[in-house]
Each structure stands twice: as structure tokens, then as C-alpha cells.
XYZ file of C-alpha atoms in Angstrom:
739
model
C -1.426 -18.650 46.479
C -3.547 -18.497 43.820
C -3.632 -15.943 41.487
C -6.829 -14.853 39.545
C -6.544 -12.887 36.292
C -9.338 -11.242 34.337
C -9.326 -11.587 30.693
C -9.631 -7.638 30.753
C -6.682 -7.900 33.277
C -4.962 -10.331 30.722
C -5.427 -8.238 27.970
C -4.483 -5.022 29.639
C -0.864 -7.289 30.555
C -0.686 -8.201 26.885
C -0.793 -4.932 25.350
C 2.049 -3.635 27.823
C 4.581 -6.489 26.384
C 6.428 -5.515 23.749
C 7.687 -8.108 22.254
C 5.540 -11.338 23.344
C 7.036 -14.737 22.397
C 5.975 -18.277 21.911
C 8.200 -21.336 21.788
C 6.003 -23.702 19.435
C 8.032 -27.264 19.283
C 11.298 -26.083 17.668
C 10.337 -22.449 16.400
C 9.749 -19.221 18.143
C 6.969 -17.009 16.859
C 7.055 -13.172 17.994
C 3.599 -12.664 18.040
C 3.861 -8.739 18.066
C 5.945 -8.624 15.195
C 4.383 -11.302 13.265
C 7.768 -13.350 12.506
C 9.242 -16.849 13.073
C 12.141 -15.741 14.669
C 14.113 -18.863 14.422
C 13.539 -18.621 10.491
C 14.232 -14.813 9.724
C 14.197 -15.651 5.987
C 10.617 -16.013 5.757
C 8.665 -13.215 5.166
C 5.946 -11.841 8.320
C 3.120 -14.174 8.869
C -0.231 -12.684 8.409
C -2.182 -11.816 11.169
C -4.955 -14.216 10.401
C -2.658 -17.012 10.472
C -1.375 -15.993 14.031
C -5.046 -15.771 15.061
C -5.707 -19.154 13.701
C -2.031 -20.472 15.736
C -3.636 -18.716 19.104
C -6.677 -20.714 18.592
C -4.736 -23.711 18.140
C -2.538 -22.890 20.990
C -5.534 -21.962 23.672
C -6.670 -25.671 22.719
C -3.496 -27.322 22.726
C -3.810 -31.266 21.718
C -7.614 -30.960 21.398
C -9.383 -30.377 17.977
C -10.816 -27.420 17.012
C -13.146 -27.882 14.262
C -13.297 -25.910 11.123
C -16.491 -23.687 11.575
C -15.100 -22.691 15.103
C -11.896 -21.484 13.729
C -13.803 -19.520 10.824
C -16.279 -17.974 13.506
C -13.669 -16.956 15.978
C -10.778 -15.954 13.553
C -13.233 -14.303 11.123
C -15.983 -13.064 13.470
C -18.543 -10.806 11.596
C -17.259 -11.881 7.801
C -18.638 -14.447 5.663
C -15.361 -16.168 4.560
C -14.923 -19.169 2.320
C -12.818 -22.361 3.709
C -10.297 -21.386 1.521
C -8.952 -18.537 3.709
C -8.687 -21.090 6.473
C -6.682 -23.523 4.450
C -4.467 -21.000 3.292
C -3.869 -19.945 7.097
C -3.165 -23.735 8.266
C -0.875 -23.958 4.969
C 1.326 -20.762 5.886
C 1.683 -21.869 9.321
C 3.112 -25.244 8.050
C 4.857 -23.472 5.190
C 6.526 -21.252 8.248
C 7.438 -24.138 10.875
C 8.382 -26.353 7.918
C 5.833 -29.372 9.047
C 6.256 -31.369 6.006
C 6.642 -34.499 7.889
C 4.469 -37.730 8.133
C 2.919 -37.888 10.896
C 3.025 -34.111 11.361
C 5.106 -32.601 13.987
C 3.082 -29.159 14.519
C -0.406 -29.257 13.050
C -2.727 -32.305 12.456
C -5.389 -32.394 10.197
C -8.484 -34.149 11.692
C -10.083 -35.207 8.294
C -13.386 -33.721 7.644
C -13.400 -32.171 11.109
C -10.798 -29.821 11.944
C -7.269 -28.951 13.162
C -5.281 -29.708 16.456
C -1.791 -28.355 17.513
C 0.339 -31.581 18.496
C 3.784 -29.324 19.336
C 4.921 -28.037 22.732
C 4.014 -24.486 23.144
C 6.402 -22.309 26.044
C 5.552 -18.787 26.982
C 8.695 -17.339 26.672
C 7.754 -13.457 27.405
C 5.050 -11.837 29.229
C 3.042 -12.382 32.669
C 3.004 -16.002 32.120
C 6.463 -16.404 30.953
C 7.948 -19.787 31.371
C 4.661 -21.514 31.174
C 4.369 -24.770 29.374
C 1.353 -25.891 27.301
C 1.704 -29.314 25.619
C -0.292 -31.149 23.648
C -2.138 -33.756 25.448
C -3.080 -37.262 25.106
C -6.661 -38.454 26.206
C -6.311 -38.218 30.088
C -7.345 -41.691 31.881
C -10.755 -41.369 32.711
C -11.416 -38.390 29.976
C -13.774 -38.723 27.264
C -12.169 -38.255 23.781
C -12.908 -35.285 22.359
C -16.280 -35.461 20.722
C -15.403 -33.639 17.535
C -12.235 -36.216 17.238
C -13.089 -39.107 14.978
C -13.045 -42.791 16.581
C -9.931 -43.367 14.336
C -8.280 -40.293 15.305
C -8.489 -40.857 19.168
C -7.189 -44.504 18.771
C -4.205 -42.880 17.217
C -3.870 -40.311 19.608
C -4.273 -43.223 22.629
C -1.493 -45.109 20.555
C 1.083 -42.404 20.920
C 3.808 -42.664 23.072
C 4.891 -40.104 25.260
C 2.573 -37.546 24.863
C 0.745 -36.361 28.026
C -0.872 -33.031 29.214
C 1.694 -31.966 31.479
C 1.698 -28.385 33.390
C 4.840 -27.190 34.346
C 5.120 -24.574 36.664
C 8.760 -22.516 36.955
C 6.274 -19.552 37.961
C 3.397 -19.333 40.258
C 0.658 -21.698 39.301
C -1.680 -19.017 39.259
C 0.227 -17.592 35.988
C -1.324 -20.564 34.357
C -4.674 -19.040 34.429
C -3.160 -15.452 33.254
C -1.548 -17.544 30.324
C -4.848 -18.865 29.063
C -6.521 -15.395 29.304
C -3.410 -13.791 27.740
C -3.128 -16.293 24.706
C -7.160 -16.044 24.468
C -6.677 -11.997 24.340
C -4.292 -12.396 21.182
C -6.665 -12.877 18.449
C -8.479 -9.489 19.569
C -4.887 -7.914 19.583
C -4.207 -8.686 16.184
C -7.019 -6.287 14.725
C -7.629 -2.518 15.293
C -7.934 -1.658 19.281
C -11.232 -1.445 20.605
C -9.839 1.523 22.798
C -8.305 3.953 19.593
C -5.300 5.985 20.978
C -6.903 9.141 19.190
C -10.092 10.909 19.034
C -11.112 12.918 15.947
C -13.546 16.259 16.889
C -14.505 19.094 15.136
C -14.511 17.723 11.460
C -15.108 21.033 9.075
C -14.470 22.656 5.915
C -11.821 25.684 6.090
C -12.826 26.345 2.071
C -15.867 25.729 -0.091
C -15.551 27.957 -2.995
C -16.115 26.853 -6.370
C -12.673 25.760 -7.573
C -9.619 23.725 -6.031
C -7.528 24.226 -3.278
C -4.587 22.088 -2.748
C -1.527 21.000 -0.389
C -2.333 22.863 2.801
C 0.229 23.410 5.370
C -0.221 24.932 8.892
C 2.108 27.676 10.558
C 4.143 25.987 13.458
C 2.017 27.927 15.941
C -1.260 26.271 14.276
C -3.117 29.951 13.451
C -2.458 30.247 9.736
C -2.662 28.005 6.642
C -0.762 28.473 3.340
C -2.378 26.509 0.446
C -2.549 27.046 -3.543
C -5.762 28.017 -5.206
C -6.879 27.109 -8.862
C -7.423 30.330 -10.588
C -10.036 29.642 -13.676
C -9.035 33.130 -15.516
C -5.209 32.546 -15.628
C -5.750 28.499 -15.430
C -3.082 28.439 -13.019
C -2.655 27.637 -9.242
C -1.873 30.579 -7.145
C -0.320 30.698 -3.357
C -2.260 32.216 -0.803
C -2.403 32.262 3.291
C -5.439 32.651 5.731
C -6.196 32.322 8.974
C -7.556 28.992 10.376
C -10.323 31.006 12.064
C -12.761 32.418 9.286
C -10.755 35.260 7.271
C -9.913 36.092 4.015
C -7.289 34.708 1.956
C -4.056 36.736 1.055
C -2.414 36.329 -2.256
C 1.775 35.701 -1.404
C 2.771 36.458 -4.792
C 1.941 38.294 -7.788
C 2.843 36.122 -10.790
C 0.121 34.734 -12.962
C 2.128 32.941 -15.488
C 3.052 29.761 -13.471
C 1.577 26.971 -11.426
C 2.416 27.620 -7.835
C 2.243 24.946 -4.781
C 3.339 22.760 -2.157
C 3.941 25.821 0.171
C 6.041 24.796 3.324
C 6.159 27.081 6.486
C 9.943 27.797 8.070
C 10.347 26.426 11.584
C 9.960 29.698 12.976
C 6.952 31.017 10.874
C 8.361 33.652 8.821
C 9.091 32.078 5.569
C 7.065 29.911 3.260
C 9.095 28.027 0.363
C 7.286 26.711 -2.513
C 7.470 25.467 -6.086
C 6.645 27.206 -9.314
C 5.861 25.489 -12.671
C 6.001 26.572 -16.012
C 6.016 25.302 -19.378
C 9.740 22.633 -19.304
C 10.963 24.061 -15.852
C 10.307 23.404 -12.130
C 12.159 26.171 -9.644
C 12.034 26.917 -6.094
C 11.444 29.880 -4.161
C 10.979 31.622 -1.044
C 8.432 34.333 0.135
C 7.572 35.851 3.548
C 4.716 34.572 5.497
C 2.460 37.571 4.552
C 3.886 38.025 1.598
C 6.628 40.158 -0.118
C 9.879 40.285 -2.258
C 10.610 36.670 -3.527
C 14.055 34.942 -3.119
C 14.902 32.372 -5.766
C 16.504 29.423 -4.308
C 17.376 27.101 -7.419
C 15.635 24.591 -10.151
C 14.156 21.227 -9.171
C 15.273 18.149 -11.288
C 11.698 16.575 -11.343
C 8.316 18.032 -10.064
C 6.826 14.677 -9.641
C 8.933 13.856 -6.746
C 9.785 17.358 -5.792
C 8.441 16.984 -2.334
C 10.547 18.834 0.507
C 10.627 19.948 4.027
C 12.756 22.480 6.028
C 15.709 21.371 8.539
C 15.050 22.115 12.079
C 17.519 25.114 11.774
C 15.556 26.720 9.111
C 18.770 26.886 6.871
C 18.262 24.158 4.556
C 15.522 21.949 2.386
C 15.557 18.322 2.974
C 14.137 16.970 -0.637
C 14.470 13.733 -2.924
C 16.846 13.641 -6.135
C 17.907 11.162 -8.669
C 22.019 11.660 -8.576
C 21.942 10.359 -11.958
C 18.430 10.957 -13.613
C 18.933 8.281 -16.253
C 19.379 5.257 -13.769
C 19.768 6.154 -10.148
C 16.829 5.847 -7.589
C 15.730 8.482 -5.457
C 17.886 9.476 -2.305
C 17.305 11.989 0.309
C 19.526 15.283 0.152
C 20.042 18.292 1.854
C 19.926 21.746 -0.114
C 21.513 24.617 1.983
C 19.707 27.942 1.452
C 23.029 29.938 2.238
C 24.882 28.685 -0.566
C 22.848 26.914 -2.578
C 24.945 23.777 -2.691
C 23.371 20.406 -2.106
C 24.469 17.326 -0.346
C 23.198 13.681 -0.197
C 22.353 12.328 3.388
C 24.255 9.740 4.498
C 21.962 6.794 6.075
C 21.453 3.051 5.317
C 19.503 2.458 1.990
C 20.199 0.114 -0.992
C 21.077 1.639 -4.690
C 17.764 1.276 -5.953
C 15.537 2.035 -2.761
C 13.348 5.076 -3.832
C 13.224 7.429 -0.865
C 10.931 10.507 -0.763
C 9.002 13.166 1.095
C 11.157 13.465 4.254
C 10.037 15.514 7.134
C 11.576 16.279 10.464
C 9.847 15.422 13.914
C 8.763 18.506 15.851
C 11.891 17.799 18.264
C 14.144 17.725 15.327
C 15.283 14.365 16.297
C 13.930 11.990 14.065
C 13.111 12.181 10.137
C 10.124 9.900 8.157
C 10.033 9.318 4.916
C 8.259 7.369 2.156
C 10.215 4.462 0.647
C 9.150 2.956 -2.500
C 6.899 4.294 -5.484
C 3.048 4.442 -5.318
C 1.542 2.329 -5.635
C 3.643 0.331 -3.528
C 5.099 2.659 -0.568
C 5.487 2.461 3.497
C 6.528 5.000 5.866
C 10.311 4.598 7.381
C 12.135 6.744 10.100
C 15.259 7.363 11.348
C 17.559 9.399 13.802
C 18.258 12.983 11.867
C 22.117 11.868 11.840
C 20.901 9.160 9.399
C 21.023 6.309 11.876
C 18.670 3.649 12.786
C 16.837 3.173 9.877
C 14.092 1.391 10.442
C 10.141 0.456 8.926
C 7.139 1.697 10.189
C 4.137 0.903 8.304
C 3.855 -2.509 6.625
C 0.957 -1.827 4.218
C 2.768 -1.576 0.700
C -0.014 0.996 -0.815
C -0.357 4.264 -2.083
C 0.364 7.215 0.535
C -0.994 10.655 -0.282
C 0.837 12.689 2.198
C 2.319 12.300 5.897
C 3.061 14.423 8.724
C 4.212 14.262 12.552
C 1.963 15.066 15.190
C 3.198 17.133 18.010
C 4.043 14.311 20.081
C 7.112 13.352 18.198
C 5.953 9.499 18.462
C 3.050 9.402 15.871
C 2.643 10.155 12.266
C -0.720 11.039 10.306
C -0.892 9.966 7.030
C -3.428 9.443 4.093
C -3.297 6.082 2.129
C -5.446 4.461 -0.169
C -4.821 0.720 1.751
C -8.489 0.275 2.053
C -9.839 1.622 -1.137
C -10.400 5.346 -1.828
C -8.024 7.844 0.213
C -8.470 8.036 4.211
C -6.766 9.156 7.388
C -4.758 6.806 9.769
C -2.242 7.392 12.639
C 0.751 5.298 12.939
C 2.493 4.785 16.041
C 6.336 5.104 15.599
C 7.237 2.919 17.835
C 4.755 -0.179 17.260
C 3.786 0.149 13.864
C 0.063 0.084 15.222
C -2.212 1.912 12.561
C -5.116 3.297 13.871
C -8.297 4.121 10.992
C -9.400 7.661 11.718
C -12.824 7.249 9.749
C -11.974 10.243 7.629
C -12.362 9.297 4.147
C -12.004 11.473 0.976
C -8.925 13.057 2.708
C -5.381 12.891 1.447
C -2.112 15.252 2.359
C -2.569 15.965 5.844
C -0.395 18.175 7.781
C -0.424 18.688 11.567
C 0.817 21.927 13.830
C 3.750 21.352 15.706
C 1.694 22.846 18.956
C -2.206 22.020 19.448
C -4.098 19.677 17.840
C -5.246 20.989 14.909
C -4.862 18.704 11.290
C -5.392 20.385 7.851
C -5.900 17.886 4.823
C -7.466 17.862 1.117
C -11.339 16.841 0.851
C -10.921 15.096 -2.448
C -13.964 16.351 -4.583
C -12.832 14.576 -8.101
C -14.593 12.225 -10.359
C -12.526 10.504 -12.475
C -15.018 9.074 -15.353
C -14.172 6.540 -18.037
C -14.454 7.843 -21.184
C -13.863 6.725 -24.931
C -11.738 9.498 -26.738
C -11.253 9.396 -30.962
C -7.552 10.153 -31.502
C -7.599 13.778 -32.811
C -11.237 14.519 -31.861
C -11.218 15.764 -28.270
C -14.829 17.126 -29.026
C -15.823 13.606 -29.642
C -15.070 12.249 -26.198
C -17.859 10.752 -24.264
C -18.723 9.213 -21.258
C -19.016 5.194 -21.059
C -20.967 3.838 -18.223
C -22.184 7.088 -16.263
C -22.070 6.970 -12.360
C -21.435 9.577 -9.415
C -18.247 7.596 -8.367
C -14.924 7.271 -10.059
C -13.628 4.915 -12.460
C -9.850 3.588 -12.957
C -7.396 1.460 -15.166
C -9.963 0.250 -18.117
C -8.760 -3.092 -19.696
C -10.094 -3.921 -22.950
C -10.888 -7.419 -23.787
C -9.211 -9.342 -26.540
C -12.133 -9.172 -28.962
C -12.671 -5.294 -27.933
C -15.985 -5.768 -27.043
C -16.016 -5.048 -23.641
C -14.007 -3.442 -20.850
C -13.227 -4.386 -16.985
C -12.520 -1.179 -15.130
C -12.154 -0.628 -11.209
C -14.821 1.770 -10.161
C -15.977 2.971 -6.331
C -19.624 3.558 -7.577
C -20.816 0.924 -4.971
C -19.009 2.314 -2.171
C -15.695 0.392 -2.501
C -13.288 -0.162 -5.057
C -14.765 -3.246 -7.066
C -14.210 -4.422 -10.587
C -17.122 -3.497 -13.373
C -17.678 -4.972 -16.847
C -19.015 -2.478 -19.608
C -20.265 -4.081 -22.904
C -19.506 -1.079 -25.630
C -21.818 -2.817 -27.982
C -25.183 -3.098 -25.811
C -23.948 -0.262 -23.561
C -24.690 -2.492 -20.364
C -22.403 -2.127 -17.038
C -22.593 -4.829 -14.665
C -20.681 -5.416 -11.232
C -18.306 -8.353 -11.544
C -17.214 -8.315 -7.705
C -18.984 -7.435 -4.591
C -16.664 -7.397 -1.298
C -17.016 -4.259 0.869
C -13.965 -5.262 3.019
C -11.833 -6.187 0.072
C -11.029 -3.802 -2.737
C -10.086 -5.145 -6.663
C -7.929 -3.419 -8.818
C -5.590 -3.497 -11.704
C -7.284 -6.519 -13.733
C -6.284 -7.971 -16.855
C -7.692 -10.371 -19.371
C -7.143 -14.244 -20.516
C -6.524 -14.613 -24.110
C -9.887 -15.859 -24.636
C -11.624 -13.493 -23.021
C -13.611 -15.695 -20.305
C -11.646 -14.662 -17.168
C -9.599 -11.850 -15.861
C -7.024 -11.776 -13.265
C -6.946 -8.959 -10.652
C -5.524 -7.525 -7.379
C -7.422 -8.141 -4.215
C -6.685 -6.290 -1.064
C -7.508 -7.826 2.220
C -6.022 -5.758 5.032
C -1.985 -5.655 4.470
C -2.782 -8.568 2.168
C -2.527 -8.269 -1.403
C -3.535 -11.566 -3.560
C -4.021 -12.485 -7.030
C -7.723 -13.656 -7.774
C -9.020 -14.937 -10.934
C -12.808 -14.428 -11.808
C -14.279 -16.474 -14.410
C -16.590 -14.100 -16.108
C -19.679 -16.675 -16.910
C -20.177 -17.559 -13.222
C -18.415 -15.037 -11.235
C -16.612 -17.671 -9.216
C -13.196 -16.749 -7.987
C -10.146 -18.802 -7.087
C -7.223 -17.479 -5.255
C -3.643 -17.748 -7.415
C -1.276 -16.243 -5.021
C 0.430 -17.883 -1.458
C -0.879 -16.178 1.693
C 2.583 -14.739 1.922
C 2.850 -12.803 -1.486
C 2.389 -9.036 -1.260
C 1.127 -9.116 -5.130
C 1.687 -6.073 -7.250
C -0.035 -6.977 -10.429
C -0.849 -10.225 -12.282
C -1.253 -11.429 -15.769
C -1.519 -14.670 -18.096
C 1.472 -16.532 -19.610
C 1.673 -17.589 -23.107
C 1.203 -21.278 -22.082
C -1.867 -22.480 -20.297
C -2.276 -22.873 -16.849
C 0.569 -20.518 -16.045
C 0.675 -16.937 -14.810
C 3.034 -14.023 -14.236
C 2.665 -12.764 -10.837
C 4.556 -9.783 -9.420
C 5.301 -9.743 -5.766
C 6.474 -6.740 -3.902
C 9.592 -6.196 -1.881
C 11.971 -3.331 -1.152
C 13.998 -2.265 -3.867
C 15.089 -5.452 -6.348
C 13.677 -7.727 -3.798
C 10.307 -7.370 -5.874
C 10.054 -10.150 -8.504
C 7.842 -11.200 -11.264
C 7.211 -14.770 -11.292
C 6.168 -17.168 -13.508
C 3.938 -19.477 -11.624
C 2.679 -22.976 -12.963
C -0.473 -25.038 -11.607
C -1.074 -22.450 -9.244
C -2.350 -23.676 -5.937
C -2.099 -27.316 -6.496
C 0.574 -29.861 -4.800
C 2.734 -29.408 -8.487
C 2.814 -25.736 -8.089
C 6.327 -24.294 -9.192
C 7.776 -21.303 -9.435
C 10.481 -19.528 -11.470
C 11.677 -15.735 -11.314
C 11.661 -13.880 -14.735
C 12.516 -10.536 -13.630
C 14.420 -8.873 -10.202
C 13.023 -5.326 -9.117
C 9.897 -5.355 -11.223
C 7.741 -2.419 -11.309
C 5.684 -3.097 -14.618
C 5.155 -5.429 -16.934
C 3.038 -6.761 -20.015
C 3.120 -9.444 -22.323
C 2.864 -9.098 -26.036
C 1.443 -12.754 -26.929
C 1.591 -12.794 -30.318
C 5.507 -11.887 -30.331
C 5.738 -14.176 -27.136
C 7.669 -11.415 -25.463
C 7.755 -9.755 -22.214
C 8.385 -6.106 -21.741
C 8.928 -4.323 -18.394
C 10.596 -1.700 -16.230
C 12.607 -2.171 -13.088
C 14.042 -0.368 -10.162
C 17.279 0.809 -11.166
C 16.942 -0.261 -14.840
C 17.153 2.834 -17.213
C 14.085 2.086 -19.354
C 11.515 0.029 -20.762
C 13.152 -3.903 -21.203
C 12.352 -6.783 -23.626
C 12.955 -10.285 -23.254
C 11.389 -13.484 -25.093
C 9.457 -15.665 -22.835
C 10.483 -18.848 -24.447
C 14.117 -18.077 -23.182
C 16.944 -15.058 -24.152
C 18.637 -12.408 -23.213
C 16.835 -9.079 -22.082
C 17.733 -5.688 -24.214
C 16.899 -2.028 -23.484
C 13.934 -1.009 -26.138
C 13.710 2.895 -25.281
C 14.966 5.342 -22.278
C 11.668 7.202 -22.997
C 9.807 4.685 -20.665
C 10.873 4.253 -17.010
C 9.779 2.935 -13.917
C 8.582 6.327 -12.829
C 6.030 6.082 -15.501
C 4.034 3.117 -13.662
C 1.233 1.877 -15.490
C 1.249 4.431 -18.165
C 2.368 2.573 -21.309
C 0.475 -0.443 -23.403
C 1.429 -2.998 -26.049
C -0.772 -2.471 -29.188
C -0.487 -4.558 -32.096
C 3.452 -4.952 -31.480
C 4.012 -1.300 -30.655
C 4.326 0.666 -27.449
C 1.881 3.392 -26.581
C 2.772 5.536 -23.646
C 2.408 8.503 -21.854
C 5.254 11.417 -21.899
C 5.499 15.121 -20.763
C 3.166 14.492 -18.186
C 2.412 18.000 -16.508
C -0.567 19.011 -13.994
C -3.281 19.603 -17.021
C -1.343 18.065 -19.578
C 0.226 15.096 -21.163
C 1.704 13.712 -24.533
C 0.294 10.277 -26.071
C 3.400 8.796 -28.459
C 3.475 5.434 -30.206
C 6.688 3.705 -30.276
C 7.925 0.970 -32.785
C 10.307 -1.145 -31.144
C 11.687 -2.577 -34.271
C 12.681 0.289 -35.771
C 12.871 2.738 -33.062
C 10.582 5.043 -34.863
C 8.506 7.326 -32.246
C 5.761 9.541 -33.171
C 3.204 11.861 -31.130
C 0.031 10.423 -31.396
C -1.901 13.505 -29.628
C -2.019 16.054 -27.049
C -4.429 16.135 -24.185
C -4.872 19.250 -22.183
C -6.750 17.879 -19.086
C -5.858 16.708 -15.867
C -5.259 13.303 -15.986
C -5.096 11.426 -12.105
C -5.046 7.760 -13.251
C -2.787 7.126 -16.341
C -3.951 3.626 -17.259
C -5.513 3.225 -20.579
C -6.374 1.204 -23.627
C -6.218 1.630 -27.081
C -9.255 0.450 -29.587
C -8.243 -1.739 -32.587
C -6.148 0.173 -35.372
C -5.366 3.400 -32.494
C -8.638 4.887 -33.491
C -9.601 5.683 -30.235
C -8.283 5.437 -26.347
C -10.383 4.480 -23.084
C -9.239 6.268 -19.870
C -10.382 8.109 -17.038
C -9.660 11.498 -16.899
C -10.547 13.568 -14.294
C -14.419 15.069 -15.055
C -15.107 17.309 -12.189
C -12.734 18.679 -9.944
C -13.384 21.091 -6.946
C -11.217 19.807 -3.987
C -11.357 21.963 -0.794
C -9.247 22.059 2.449
C -10.513 20.245 5.592
C -9.604 20.791 9.051
C -9.997 18.691 12.213
C -8.519 18.455 15.688
C -7.012 15.085 16.746
C -6.419 14.388 20.291
C -5.366 11.951 22.545
C -8.105 9.502 23.955
C -8.104 8.286 27.570
C -6.842 4.494 27.726
């Protein structure tokens, strides 16, 4: 019986498979999970590497040219040959294919590659079908793309023939070919999205800013905070989702109020109140009235919370020991005020925060990892079956369950600026919603309404003379936002990230000439976190390519780029070492598995790697002292060690991993932000030799990005504070699309 299966039907069959697996030679590849199952110690394969593998499987034993692979796998882009080289290296590393002759992927010089290993489809509609690497069959012409020496070598190789073994129906072979051909398309976002966005509009448009919207359980009302220009504090309000006036919920005007959260029955709202030196939690009736104090919160920066399904407790994150322990999820009983740690699987240094119960109360979704290296995880409400949902290692700005209990809408800067996505809890599949400038979404427990912040802010690169706020001036004016300025060693130029071209790219500003030029230009791959070489001729920066984060080096004179990291590295940041042709690269992992690596002769056959710091969060080099300063997960403060060798030592407890990139080494001293408030911060200077710590200046302004640089002599700082702020509340309908 012949079985005819169309490519569309094969695609449908593929998408129904929860765990399609291929045996390639001695190894098993779980295509859906991007894993080599037989080598569990390896990180996940990249989607592009698996797509290359699929193309080789489809033409097993035949040469696939480099141009064909680049055209099929990187369709619609203009890739450099390096991307294919990296994908092949990744596959060979995954299969441990380091023998001569190769056992898996053979290079046909100046032509392309061919798969020489046997392939067996283990699962799926064509399960049990073998695809073996063929010899050139008798009477069959050699592959026109194969060179004569390679063809002769193939003919001489014994015991290699094209064989189709069919323990299932022969017709399944056709399904297998079509099925495998559909894999590359499956590795990119689905052409048939699961969700459809409708009726996108703004709920608020008044002058001033509104923040953190939260829908009532029935989806009819929304609570949020409004900036009051007279008192300069945020005030708590509520209004109907339909056009209506806002109702003020509280009467105080001497503190910041925010993060309103409706109770499951819609009768009460929990919120935080922030003042000078304090953070407290309160309850208020949903239409206003007498407040009830819950108690103090530990740190407003991480005070993200939600109600338990029974409405009797809050789930929140707190540090059991603020000096050294990571954030862990706990329950706060509203009846007796007691706090209790939630029992669930986690490493001691996992940073867990922002937990939310699913509408049916069976699951908890939370964020693991501090920004900008976070992912969404879920577990059962009893703390069992903890598992990772997303694999983006990026900033996540709010997440919320959809009413189906299977999907989570969230905001992330994964692709550059904050935008909305939906994650399927079971498969981890992500769907971009094409709603940009959006953060902190929330969905009603019933209905299809989603509310969110529309970010209408602008961070502008500025030069601030110390002690002279009136003398602050804008550098490199534009209509975009700027981030993370890095001053050149000669203090004549500054490189910074900016979205002024529509996507985060690197720009270079000449302080003397007042000119600004663009260094990178790739709308598909944002670039940020630049650092200078000692001679000022090059910079290294992090380039995002989908889920991949790679370290690139840019030569300023030629604008040429080269990739310094491996395909399986998730790069956090990079820097130049104190010796030539050596780099420091931080790669991301969960908790202590993040590492700061010293990489010598990067990208060459002689490349070597060594681990300098486990659990690294941030690191900077003092080249003159030949020392490394760093913060790390589970470490109580800023540490130092000599790059030439020696033990680490604690410099100060005032700078912890929570501060992120808000500190700099300046002429052997450490400048850092402290006392960060909503619209205030202190800039301090620490002498690591004497321990002397002085206040440099106070800044009464909104600082979103705390990256900064210091001019020689400490006369001025370069930073990018929020210059324009007019955030609104948006709303949309998110409905299931027909599949």
C-alpha cells in the first residue's frame, strides 16, 4: 500500500509530536528540545544548528553546498559565511566528531558538507525509518557539486550503501522526507500563530505618567498609579475599563503608592507605599475606604507580589539573610502577619521573584534570575515539578497568566525594546505579539482583555558636571533613547547603545567635534554593553541573535566585526584582558553556573579557556593595578583578585550583585550608585586601599539605566537619565486564533 503524505500534512503531524527524536550515528537528538539526549552535559543546540542538521539529513550522503545551506537556513537574511561555520562547529562538538576521517559531517573543500552518519527517525509518523549515508550507486552519476577526489574517496569507502529499511509501511518513507523537510520551518516562529491581537488602544492619554495597571478578576476595572505633579508622588486610582473617570483610592499625599493587586474576589487591593527610608504594604477596599497596614517590605526594588488563590496570603520574594542570600519565594499570612518560606526545588543562589498563581490556582509562574538575565519558570502550587518555560536569558518586564491556565503573556527586551510575547507553558513556544513599547502586562481571570504600560519615555545621553545640575547638557541629540555610555581610554569619545535608528545599535560620539556616527547596523540583532580596548581602536559588545547572545569585536577604523564566543555561549558581557589577544567573557547560567572566563586566542584552533569567577554577575578590570573587581551570586559584596594570581578578598559590602552595572573603576577608585529611589540616587566614591567612602553628589531625577562613565579627574559623569516621561496605560484583546 502506498501512502501519500503532502508536506502540509507532514507539517501538521510534526507539530503534533511532543518529542520528535532522531538517532544520528551513536547519538540521539531531541529536535523539539534542541538537545543531544546522549550527551546531557551539553547545553542546548541553537535552532540554526539543528536546521543545518535537518538539511544535511534530508540529503544524507550527498553534498549540500554552502550557498544552499545559507539560503535555506538563513532565508531572508544576508548572513556571513561565519554563521554556517559556527553551526557546523557546534554540531561536530555535540557529536564529538573529532576523528579522522569524520564519522558524522564531512567537509567537501570549497564546496560544502555532507552527512556520513546513519540516521534513524525514532519518533513521529515515520518512526522506525532509517536514512543511511549512501555511496554513489551503480549506474548513478556522482553529485555534480562533489569534487572528483571526494567522489573517488566515496567510491572507495567500503560498506557504505544507500539502504531503506522499512519496519513500518514503505509509504512512511515519503512522510519521513516531508516531515524532516518541515523541521527547519518549525524551528522559527509558527506561520499560524496561536493568539490574535485585536482592539489595541490607550486607556489613558492625559499629561503625566500612569504605571503598573492591574485588572479586577472580572476584567471590568483597572487599578494603577498616577504621577501627581504637585506632590511629585504616585497616587493610587481605579477606573472602569470602559471610558470613565478615575477614583482616588487613598488620601495620603506624602509617599509613593504603587503596584496595586486585586484580591481574587475583587473586593480589596494590596499595594506598596514608599517613603524616605521605608517601604510598607497596605490593603484598601476596591472602591476606596479605610486602609489596613500589612507590614514593612524588605526592599522595594524586589517587592513584587500577588495574592494566593484563597485571598488569605500574599506570595512575594525576600532575602532570608539580606547580606548574602538570594531571593526566595515566601508566603505572607494576612491574618496573623507571619511569613513562611515556600518549599520548592531551588539552588541556594537562585534568584526567584515576581510569582503569580494561575487562574485555577494549580500552578505558580515566577521569574528566575535578576535582570537582564531572567527567564520564566513554573511549578505546581505545592512547590513540586519546578521547570523552566522560556530560554531567553533577557530582561523580563512583567508577566501574567492568561485565563486558559496554559499561556503566559509577558514583556521582554529580548529583541531590543520592550515588547509583548506569549509563552506556551507546556511547550515553551514563544509567539511575538507585534506590540512594542509595552511592559508590565496583566490579564483578567475571565475574558480576553490585557492591560499594560505604554512606555513613552526617553533616556538621553548627558554630561553632568559634578555639583552643577544646572550645567547638565545633552550629547548627541535624537528622538531615540540612549543607554550604557562607555568613555574611551583617551576620554575623547564615548560609545553607547541607542534605538535612534529603530533598533538598539552602537553609536560613537566625538566629545571634541560634537559628531555622532553609527557603528553597527543590523535591524535583526541588537547590540549593547560595549567596552573599549586599551588603545581605543576596538570595542567588544554583546550582540543578540534570537535566543543567542554572542560577543563581537568591532574594529572602529574598518567597522569590521568578528565573533569571539562560541555558538553555545550565552554571553552576559565581555572585556579586554590585561594581556594581548586575551578576553574576559561572562557566560550566563543558573545561579553559580554563570562563569567569567579568560579566553585566549579566541576563535582559533589554539583557543584556550579558564574559569576566573563562578557565579559572576558583573566584573571590571583595573588595568593599571592588574586587578579584577567583581560581584557574584551568593557573595556578600564587591570582591577583588589579582589577574596575575592570588586569593580573592572582600572590598566592600556596599556594592552587591543587586546593583548590576551601577559601579565603575575610576583611577583606582570605585564610583557607585547608592540609595537608589524612584527619583533619587546618591553617587559615591570608595577608596579600596583605605576604605574611605565619600558622597560625590545627589541626583534628584529618574534614572532608568544606571550605567555611567566618569570623566578624568572626576569632574563630570556621562549617563543617560530619563529625560521625557509620559507613560500611559494601554489595552488590547488577546484571543485564540483558529489553528
